Short mmCIF file of C-alpha atoms and ligand atoms in Angstrom, two decimals:
data_model
loop_
_atom_site.label_atom_id
_atom_site.label_comp_id
_atom_site.label_asym_id
_atom_site.label_seq_id
_atom_site.Cartn_x
_atom_site.Cartn_y
_atom_site.Cartn_z
CA UNK H 1 13.49 -0.33 -83.87
CA UNK H 2 12.28 2.01 -81.45
CA UNK H 3 10.88 5.36 -82.52
CA UNK H 4 12.99 8.41 -82.79
CA UNK H 5 12.24 10.83 -79.77
CA UNK H 6 11.32 14.32 -80.64
CA UNK H 7 12.90 16.52 -78.07
CA UNK H 8 10.46 19.30 -77.25
CA UNK H 9 12.62 20.55 -74.41
CA UNK H 10 15.63 21.29 -76.32
CA UNK H 11 13.80 22.82 -79.36
CA UNK H 12 11.88 25.11 -77.08
CA UNK H 13 15.17 26.13 -75.60
CA UNK H 14 16.51 26.97 -78.91
CA UNK H 15 13.39 28.72 -80.06
CA UNK H 16 13.55 30.86 -77.04
CA UNK H 17 17.46 31.58 -77.73
CA UNK H 18 16.39 32.72 -81.20
CA UNK H 19 14.21 35.52 -79.65
CA UNK H 20 17.29 36.92 -77.96
CA UNK H 21 17.98 39.26 -81.16
CA UNK H 22 14.52 40.41 -81.41
CA UNK H 23 14.42 41.18 -77.90
CA UNK H 24 17.90 43.20 -78.19
CA UNK H 25 16.61 45.04 -81.10
CA UNK H 26 13.62 46.09 -79.24
CA UNK H 27 15.57 47.05 -76.15
CA UNK H 28 17.63 49.41 -78.49
CA UNK H 29 14.37 51.15 -79.14
CA UNK H 30 13.67 51.37 -75.48
CA UNK H 31 11.07 48.59 -75.38
CA UNK H 32 10.92 45.33 -73.22
CA UNK H 33 8.37 42.92 -73.98
CA UNK H 34 5.86 42.54 -71.14
CA UNK H 35 3.33 39.75 -70.63
CA UNK H 36 0.49 39.92 -68.07
CA UNK H 37 -1.19 36.57 -66.82
CA UNK H 38 -4.57 36.52 -65.32
CA UNK H 39 -4.97 33.58 -62.67
CA UNK H 40 -8.26 33.18 -61.01
CA UNK H 41 -8.69 30.76 -58.08
CA UNK H 42 -6.56 28.18 -56.78
CA UNK H 43 -6.45 25.35 -59.44
CA UNK H 44 -2.93 23.61 -58.80
CA UNK H 45 -2.41 23.05 -62.46
CA UNK H 46 -3.38 26.28 -63.28
CA UNK H 47 -0.71 27.79 -60.82
CA UNK H 48 2.00 25.45 -62.14
CA UNK H 49 1.34 26.54 -65.96
CA UNK H 50 1.39 30.13 -65.02
CA UNK H 51 4.71 29.81 -62.93
CA UNK H 52 6.31 27.96 -65.83
CA UNK H 53 5.37 30.84 -68.09
CA UNK H 54 6.72 33.34 -65.87
CA UNK H 55 9.97 31.40 -65.47
CA UNK H 56 10.22 31.12 -69.34
CA UNK H 57 9.69 35.00 -69.68
CA UNK H 58 12.41 35.64 -67.09
CA UNK H 59 14.89 33.44 -68.66
CA UNK H 60 14.19 35.00 -72.01
CA UNK H 61 14.22 38.63 -70.96
CA UNK H 62 10.50 39.35 -71.06
CA UNK H 63 9.06 41.02 -68.17
CA UNK H 64 6.19 39.18 -66.52
CA UNK H 65 3.47 40.31 -64.29
CA UNK H 66 0.82 38.07 -62.34
CA UNK H 67 -2.58 39.27 -61.74
CA UNK H 68 -4.09 36.87 -59.32
CA UNK H 69 -7.84 36.80 -58.07
CA UNK H 70 -9.87 34.88 -55.77
CA UNK H 71 -12.26 32.29 -57.12
CA UNK H 72 -15.25 34.48 -56.68
CA UNK H 73 -14.15 37.65 -58.41
CA UNK H 74 -16.90 39.27 -60.17
CA UNK H 75 -16.98 39.39 -63.94
CA UNK H 76 -17.13 43.15 -64.14
CA UNK H 77 -13.95 43.37 -61.92
CA UNK H 78 -12.09 41.14 -64.18
CA UNK H 79 -13.30 42.85 -67.21
CA UNK H 80 -12.13 46.11 -65.54
CA UNK H 81 -8.49 44.72 -65.14
CA UNK H 82 -8.51 43.53 -68.78
CA UNK H 83 -9.41 47.06 -69.88
CA UNK H 84 -6.64 48.55 -67.85
CA UNK H 85 -4.06 46.02 -69.16
CA UNK H 86 -5.18 46.63 -72.75
CA UNK H 87 -4.42 50.34 -72.23
CA UNK H 88 -1.01 49.87 -70.55
CA UNK H 89 1.79 50.41 -72.83
CA UNK H 90 4.24 48.25 -70.76
CA UNK H 91 1.90 45.21 -71.28
CA UNK H 92 2.33 43.73 -74.90
CA UNK H 93 0.73 40.33 -74.17
CA UNK H 94 -2.18 39.09 -72.00
CA UNK H 95 -3.00 35.52 -71.03
CA UNK H 96 -6.04 34.41 -69.17
CA UNK H 97 -5.31 31.01 -67.68
CA UNK H 98 -8.13 28.62 -68.30
CA UNK H 99 -10.14 26.92 -67.17
CA UNK H 100 -12.00 30.05 -65.41
CA UNK H 101 -14.56 29.36 -62.60
CA UNK H 102 -17.98 28.45 -63.81
CA UNK H 103 -19.54 31.87 -62.83
CA UNK H 104 -17.33 33.64 -65.36
CA UNK H 105 -18.30 33.49 -69.04
CA UNK H 106 -15.00 32.31 -70.83
CA UNK H 107 -16.07 33.73 -74.16
CA UNK H 108 -16.82 37.11 -72.73
CA UNK H 109 -13.58 37.36 -70.82
CA UNK H 110 -11.41 36.32 -73.80
CA UNK H 111 -13.33 38.66 -76.10
CA UNK H 112 -12.46 41.48 -73.71
CA UNK H 113 -8.49 40.86 -74.42
CA UNK H 114 -7.43 43.33 -77.08
CA UNK H 115 -6.43 41.24 -80.19
CA UNK H 116 -3.39 42.95 -80.56
CA UNK H 117 -2.25 41.54 -77.13
CA UNK H 118 -3.94 38.19 -77.42
CA UNK H 119 -0.77 36.23 -77.30
CA UNK H 120 -2.73 33.04 -76.48
CA UNK H 121 -4.29 33.39 -79.99
CA UNK H 122 -7.80 32.54 -78.48
CA UNK H 123 -9.69 35.82 -79.44
CA UNK H 124 -12.22 35.34 -82.17
CA UNK H 125 -10.35 37.93 -84.43
CA UNK H 126 -7.22 35.86 -84.22
CA UNK H 127 -9.06 32.39 -84.59
CA UNK H 128 -10.87 33.99 -87.65
CA UNK H 129 -7.58 35.09 -89.02
CA UNK H 130 -6.22 31.53 -88.79
CA UNK H 131 -9.37 30.36 -90.65
CA UNK H 132 -8.81 32.56 -93.35
CA UNK H 133 -4.93 32.08 -93.59
CA UNK H 134 -4.32 35.65 -92.67
CA UNK H 135 -1.72 36.90 -90.12
CA UNK H 136 -2.53 36.90 -86.43
CA UNK H 137 -1.45 35.25 -83.17
CA UNK H 138 -1.80 31.56 -83.39
CA UNK H 139 -2.39 29.53 -80.12
CA UNK H 140 0.74 28.28 -78.54
CA UNK H 141 0.09 24.53 -78.50
CA UNK H 142 -0.85 24.07 -82.14
CA UNK H 143 1.91 26.46 -83.13
CA UNK H 144 4.35 24.42 -80.91
CA UNK H 145 3.26 21.14 -82.63
CA UNK H 146 3.86 22.47 -85.98
CA UNK H 147 7.19 23.44 -85.16
CA UNK H 148 7.94 20.02 -83.58
CA UNK H 149 6.94 18.51 -86.85
CA UNK H 150 9.03 20.86 -88.98
CA UNK H 151 12.03 20.24 -86.73
CA UNK H 152 11.67 16.49 -87.13
CA UNK H 153 11.55 16.76 -90.88
CA UNK H 154 8.05 15.08 -91.08
CA UNK H 155 6.60 15.40 -94.55
CA UNK H 156 3.04 16.87 -94.34
CA UNK H 157 1.87 17.39 -97.85
CA UNK H 158 -0.47 14.66 -99.15
CA UNK H 159 -0.06 12.84 -95.82
CA UNK H 160 -2.95 11.82 -93.49
CA UNK H 161 -2.89 13.56 -90.35
CA UNK H 162 -5.37 12.60 -87.66
CA UNK H 163 -5.96 14.70 -84.44
CA UNK H 164 -7.84 12.98 -81.66
CA UNK H 165 -9.55 15.97 -79.60
CA UNK H 166 -11.47 18.97 -81.26
CA UNK H 167 -11.09 21.61 -78.76
CA UNK H 168 -10.77 25.30 -79.64
CA UNK H 169 -7.32 25.74 -78.21
CA UNK H 170 -5.65 22.58 -79.56
CA UNK H 171 -7.52 20.26 -82.01
CA UNK H 172 -9.40 22.77 -84.21
CA UNK H 173 -6.55 25.27 -84.92
CA UNK H 174 -3.97 22.42 -85.45
CA UNK H 175 -6.43 21.07 -88.08
CA UNK H 176 -6.15 24.35 -89.73
CA UNK H 177 -2.50 24.52 -89.55
CA UNK H 178 -2.04 21.08 -90.91
CA UNK H 179 -4.64 21.91 -93.96
CA UNK H 180 -2.29 24.98 -94.62
CA UNK H 181 0.60 22.44 -95.08
CA UNK H 182 -1.50 20.46 -97.49
CA UNK H 183 -2.06 17.40 -95.13
CA UNK H 184 -5.35 15.59 -95.36
CA UNK H 185 -6.84 16.05 -92.02
CA UNK H 186 -9.28 14.08 -90.02
CA UNK H 187 -10.51 15.19 -86.58
CA UNK H 188 -11.75 12.54 -84.07
CA UNK H 189 -13.61 13.26 -80.78
CA UNK H 190 -15.52 11.29 -78.15
CA UNK H 191 -18.34 10.40 -80.70
CA UNK H 192 -15.98 8.74 -83.29
CA UNK H 193 -16.90 5.21 -83.50
CA UNK H 194 -13.66 2.80 -84.08
CA UNK H 195 -11.06 5.40 -83.35
CA UNK H 196 -8.66 2.67 -83.66
CA UNK H 197 -9.49 2.07 -87.44
CA UNK H 198 -9.33 5.82 -88.22
CA UNK H 199 -5.96 6.35 -86.17
CA UNK H 200 -4.43 3.32 -87.97
CA UNK H 201 -4.43 5.26 -91.23
CA UNK H 202 -2.51 8.16 -89.97
CA UNK H 203 0.87 9.10 -91.05
CA UNK H 204 0.87 11.66 -88.31
CA UNK H 205 -1.29 11.05 -85.32
CA UNK H 206 -1.63 13.80 -82.69
CA UNK H 207 -3.52 13.05 -79.38
CA UNK H 208 -5.05 15.86 -77.59
CA UNK H 209 -7.84 14.52 -75.17
CA UNK H 210 -6.65 14.28 -71.49
CA UNK H 211 -6.98 10.47 -71.03
CA UNK H 212 -3.74 8.61 -70.10
CA UNK H 213 -2.91 5.85 -72.55
CA UNK H 214 -5.78 6.22 -74.94
CA UNK H 215 -3.68 5.67 -77.80
CA UNK H 216 -2.13 2.20 -77.79
CA UNK H 217 0.45 0.29 -80.05
CA UNK H 218 -2.50 -1.38 -82.09
CA UNK H 219 -3.90 2.08 -83.13
CA UNK H 220 -0.69 3.31 -84.60
CA UNK H 221 0.42 2.74 -88.32
CA UNK H 222 4.01 1.53 -88.38
CA UNK H 223 6.45 4.46 -88.81
CA UNK H 224 4.05 7.08 -88.18
CA UNK H 225 4.90 10.33 -86.20
CA UNK H 226 2.97 10.40 -82.84
CA UNK H 227 2.40 13.76 -81.23
CA UNK H 228 1.30 13.55 -77.60
CA UNK H 229 -0.31 16.71 -76.50
CA UNK H 230 -2.17 15.28 -73.50
CA UNK H 231 -0.97 15.99 -69.81
CA UNK H 232 -2.47 13.62 -67.22
CA UNK H 233 -1.52 13.29 -63.76
CA UNK H 234 -1.41 9.59 -62.65
CA UNK H 235 -2.55 8.35 -59.12
CA UNK H 236 1.27 8.06 -58.21
CA UNK H 237 1.68 11.72 -59.08
CA UNK H 238 3.52 11.21 -62.32
CA UNK H 239 2.65 12.91 -65.50
CA UNK H 240 1.65 10.91 -68.63
CA UNK H 241 0.32 11.65 -72.04
CA UNK H 242 -2.57 10.40 -73.98
CA UNK H 243 -0.22 7.81 -75.58
CA UNK H 244 0.91 4.73 -74.03
CA UNK H 245 4.45 5.65 -74.69
CA UNK H 246 6.36 2.44 -74.15
CA UNK H 247 4.33 0.25 -76.40
CA UNK H 248 3.72 2.94 -79.19
CA UNK H 249 7.52 3.62 -79.21
CA UNK H 250 7.97 0.10 -80.70
CA UNK H 251 5.60 0.86 -83.64
CA UNK H 252 5.94 4.57 -84.32
CA UNK H 253 8.78 6.15 -86.47
CA UNK H 254 9.04 9.21 -84.09
CA UNK H 255 7.30 10.31 -80.92
CA UNK H 256 7.15 13.05 -78.51
CA UNK H 257 7.49 12.30 -74.68
CA UNK H 258 5.37 13.67 -71.93
CA UNK H 259 6.89 15.68 -70.17
CA UNK H 260 9.52 17.15 -72.50
CA UNK H 261 7.47 17.17 -75.85
CA UNK H 262 4.67 19.52 -76.73
CA UNK H 263 4.46 21.42 -73.16
CA UNK H 264 7.92 22.97 -73.53
CA UNK H 265 6.84 24.31 -77.09
CA UNK H 266 3.62 25.64 -75.77
CA UNK H 267 5.51 27.97 -73.58
CA UNK H 268 8.30 28.80 -76.16
CA UNK H 269 5.49 29.78 -78.68
CA UNK H 270 3.97 32.08 -76.03
CA UNK H 271 7.42 33.98 -75.89
CA UNK H 272 7.63 34.23 -79.49
CA UNK H 273 4.02 35.70 -79.58
CA UNK H 274 4.78 38.08 -76.90
CA UNK H 275 7.87 39.41 -78.57
CA UNK H 276 6.01 39.81 -81.86
CA UNK H 277 3.16 41.77 -79.88
CA UNK H 278 5.95 44.07 -78.68
CA UNK H 279 7.28 44.49 -82.16
CA UNK H 280 3.59 45.16 -83.44
CA UNK H 281 3.40 47.85 -80.65
CA UNK H 282 6.15 49.96 -82.23
CA UNK H 283 4.68 49.45 -85.73
CA UNK H 284 6.73 46.50 -87.12
CA UNK H 285 4.34 44.69 -89.75
CA UNK H 286 2.80 41.40 -89.08
CA UNK H 287 4.00 38.47 -91.08
P1 NDP J 301 -10.73 19.35 -73.95
O1 NDP J 301 -11.19 18.52 -72.77
O2 NDP J 301 -11.19 20.72 -74.24
O3 NDP J 301 -10.82 18.39 -75.32
C1 NDP J 301 -10.68 16.97 -75.40
C2 NDP J 301 -11.25 16.52 -76.59
O4 NDP J 301 -10.95 15.15 -76.35
C3 NDP J 301 -12.68 16.65 -76.90
O5 NDP J 301 -12.73 17.14 -78.43
C4 NDP J 301 -13.30 15.24 -76.62
O6 NDP J 301 -14.27 14.84 -77.60
C5 NDP J 301 -12.19 14.26 -76.96
N1 NDP J 301 -12.26 13.12 -76.48
C6 NDP J 301 -12.73 12.92 -75.24
N2 NDP J 301 -12.61 11.49 -74.90
C7 NDP J 301 -12.41 10.84 -76.09
C8 NDP J 301 -12.19 9.43 -76.62
N3 NDP J 301 -12.35 8.46 -75.69
N4 NDP J 301 -11.98 9.20 -77.74
C9 NDP J 301 -11.73 10.37 -78.54
N5 NDP J 301 -11.69 11.75 -78.36
C10 NDP J 301 -12.14 11.93 -76.96
O7 NDP J 301 -9.05 19.25 -73.77
P2 NDP J 301 -8.03 20.26 -74.45
O8 NDP J 301 -7.89 20.30 -75.97
O9 NDP J 301 -8.03 21.62 -73.65
O10 NDP J 301 -6.61 19.49 -73.76
C11 NDP J 301 -6.40 18.17 -74.26
C12 NDP J 301 -5.21 17.59 -73.48
O11 NDP J 301 -4.19 18.41 -73.86
C13 NDP J 301 -5.41 17.66 -71.95
O12 NDP J 301 -4.73 16.52 -71.46
C14 NDP J 301 -4.50 18.92 -71.56
O13 NDP J 301 -4.16 18.88 -70.38
C15 NDP J 301 -3.68 18.87 -72.74
N6 NDP J 301 -3.12 20.16 -73.11
C16 NDP J 301 -1.67 20.25 -73.21
C17 NDP J 301 -0.96 21.36 -73.69
C18 NDP J 301 0.45 21.39 -73.70
O14 NDP J 301 1.09 22.28 -73.68
N7 NDP J 301 0.99 20.15 -73.70
C19 NDP J 301 -1.80 22.65 -73.70
C20 NDP J 301 -3.25 22.25 -73.73
C21 NDP J 301 -3.85 21.15 -73.33
P3 NDP J 301 -15.89 15.86 -77.51
O15 NDP J 301 -15.45 17.17 -78.24
O16 NDP J 301 -16.67 14.85 -78.11
O17 NDP J 301 -16.11 15.92 -76.09
#
């Protein structure tokens, strides 16, 4: 039997719709959530991601503004703009589209975003809060994956969850979120020998690598839930995940497609975080 498809596109639409009442409540208090996006250079993928975020904002009732800079912008100028955005009462969330050009220090730039406006959850204060299990902004992709798992009714407590990829924006925060739900978590990376054997034991297998078709049917435990975070551009221009969708579909119990899986959820969770940042700005307590 083919795996059940976990539809991230429709879940993302319903998550965004649930923000409507919060946005209306904010409007009644004269506040419209505002998101500022920093975009440096001409990376085509970054332009697409920022455009998608702006469109989602528009559809949901969040005000968005774009701060685009040339490739060779000086770090001091970028930090100056972030300081202004931190102080701007109309801006509740700030995202810095990654990757940044090499001459810019990503850590320094991300650290310059106010933790209260860090709706991407990349600031050390928010990542630290996640580590400690305290309230804070959780990065959109891991938060979106957790919502997908919850929506699909995938049990986590006591289950083996394996994440392939250990980045700070996906793999590591996702491991913490899965631990909070009592999964037994394994993180694999480029130095992991025999990925197939480890992946085969996973009840939940999450691929966040950036290599098309890395995960094949033989690596998947029958009935497992497979979440594909990867976004890869194939030679023919199509998008593909890290999972060989067609073959894995015949083995897995449930699976997310690419596109239409994790990607839309990442954007939806950014909207959720921006609305929350706006609520925080008028003193609503953190949850
Ligand atoms: P990174 O490049 O930061 O991390 C990739 C990870 O994969 C690293 O930990 C790396 O290991 C590991 N890796 C590389 N090759 C292998 C291999 N052969 N076997 C096992 N592990 C390997 O990527 P990101 O986390 O930023 O993104 C991962 C993918 O997810 C990309 O395709 C990206 O486009 C996509 N993405 C999608 C999002 C969405 O909304 N759907 C959002 C964010 C990212 P090591 O640490 O040893 O180098």
